Amino acid sequence: MKKTRLIVLPILASAALALSACGGGEEPSSPATTTAASSSSAAPSSSAQAAPAGAVEKTAPGTKLKVGDRAVISWDKGAAAVTVTAVEAGDKAAMEQQYGDRAKGLTPYYIRYTVENVDGADHAFASSPNFGLAMADGGPTGVVITGELGSCTDDGAPKDFTTAGAKYEACDLSATQDGAQIAGAEFDDDEYSDAPLVWTK
């Protein structure tokens, strides 16, 4: 299992509390960046031709979608279609076991999605796009977490993710303070940093 990190940002606190773990063992904490990856399944078409990234129409920043809707984003020096398929509460007990006392009072969430090759380029082994929670109040979650938990895993694009139409499934782990209300999931990388794509239920 890849290294996991958890940073809790308590209200009225001047410093973040950090925990890092790999499997069940603790390691020294360090600033975390969200990373993702995924298990794979591809359905390539041998006759597909690579399309210039600029020829693929992207979904406009700020677009509001429903879970199950597809969006096309810039990704891995090209483009991909992404579909958020579920935003579901995860296993609190497993999270506390993996991250220790720092995970108490937190609720994990699994953001499940599919990635589709739409430009026909070779995206083998590319890191998956990163998704986070969209909160009902529009604010931050107050928690930064990386890694995998239970069935929420991500190994990145498979080696055969090289032709238009190929797809794979992935899951990003996120978390909130217990009782916080979520609206869905969001993507805020690159040109979407100021106006994220948001998927709601």
Steps between C-alpha positions, in 0.01 A plus 500: 500500500634843411587756766206690646485835676238686700505868596221639716450876493307582819307826521675760722828307482817669382670186374390186320517164671650238273518126497662274249469125472579213268273203554474493879838650594567867572765705323618860548250746362569731211295745290256304294373543153200307381595218268286253320519183297272213395420150399434444138289364230541601138294458188724639226418521130792403280382732224484811721726785398657746744333842487682823576423604858376838375243328280319351799232733638544547876227555756482867601632600845224540757271246337253338741437130443314212659668183622514279192561791259809507280745790468804541276810648664863575419711212630848354456600737216175413325138446596278246672132459575420451867175387660442513875292188566459515879583706809451276802590491868790266573602274787565711814636206699749413226606863479567520875694174484713625212557859616468467878353749746538789256215351296252513789216740428547467125282337236673351193343528156569301184476693172464240226545591134590372155762639265464464123766557234341746256800629305648164398839588650725268697412569866642173633592519871384864533390615845124528536323837526448620859150552641393651831180551692269792424358624830140615538615836641755550222792497743798266543478159665758589766673168435779409257541127446688285250524129438256212483248351738305176469349471154601856405818441301668659200793365298496752214444433133574144387774420249247453220333839551621606157198522269179699480215331686718325758367540856601422856349552845657686792417625848629802695493507879380815677371580849306758702432580862212285630165660424624723218261513206634417155349596165696261281842496334708758317797522263710816536831431325653713224249733331234399753682639805283814516178338379493126579287239331247383759302175504200487735264214582 
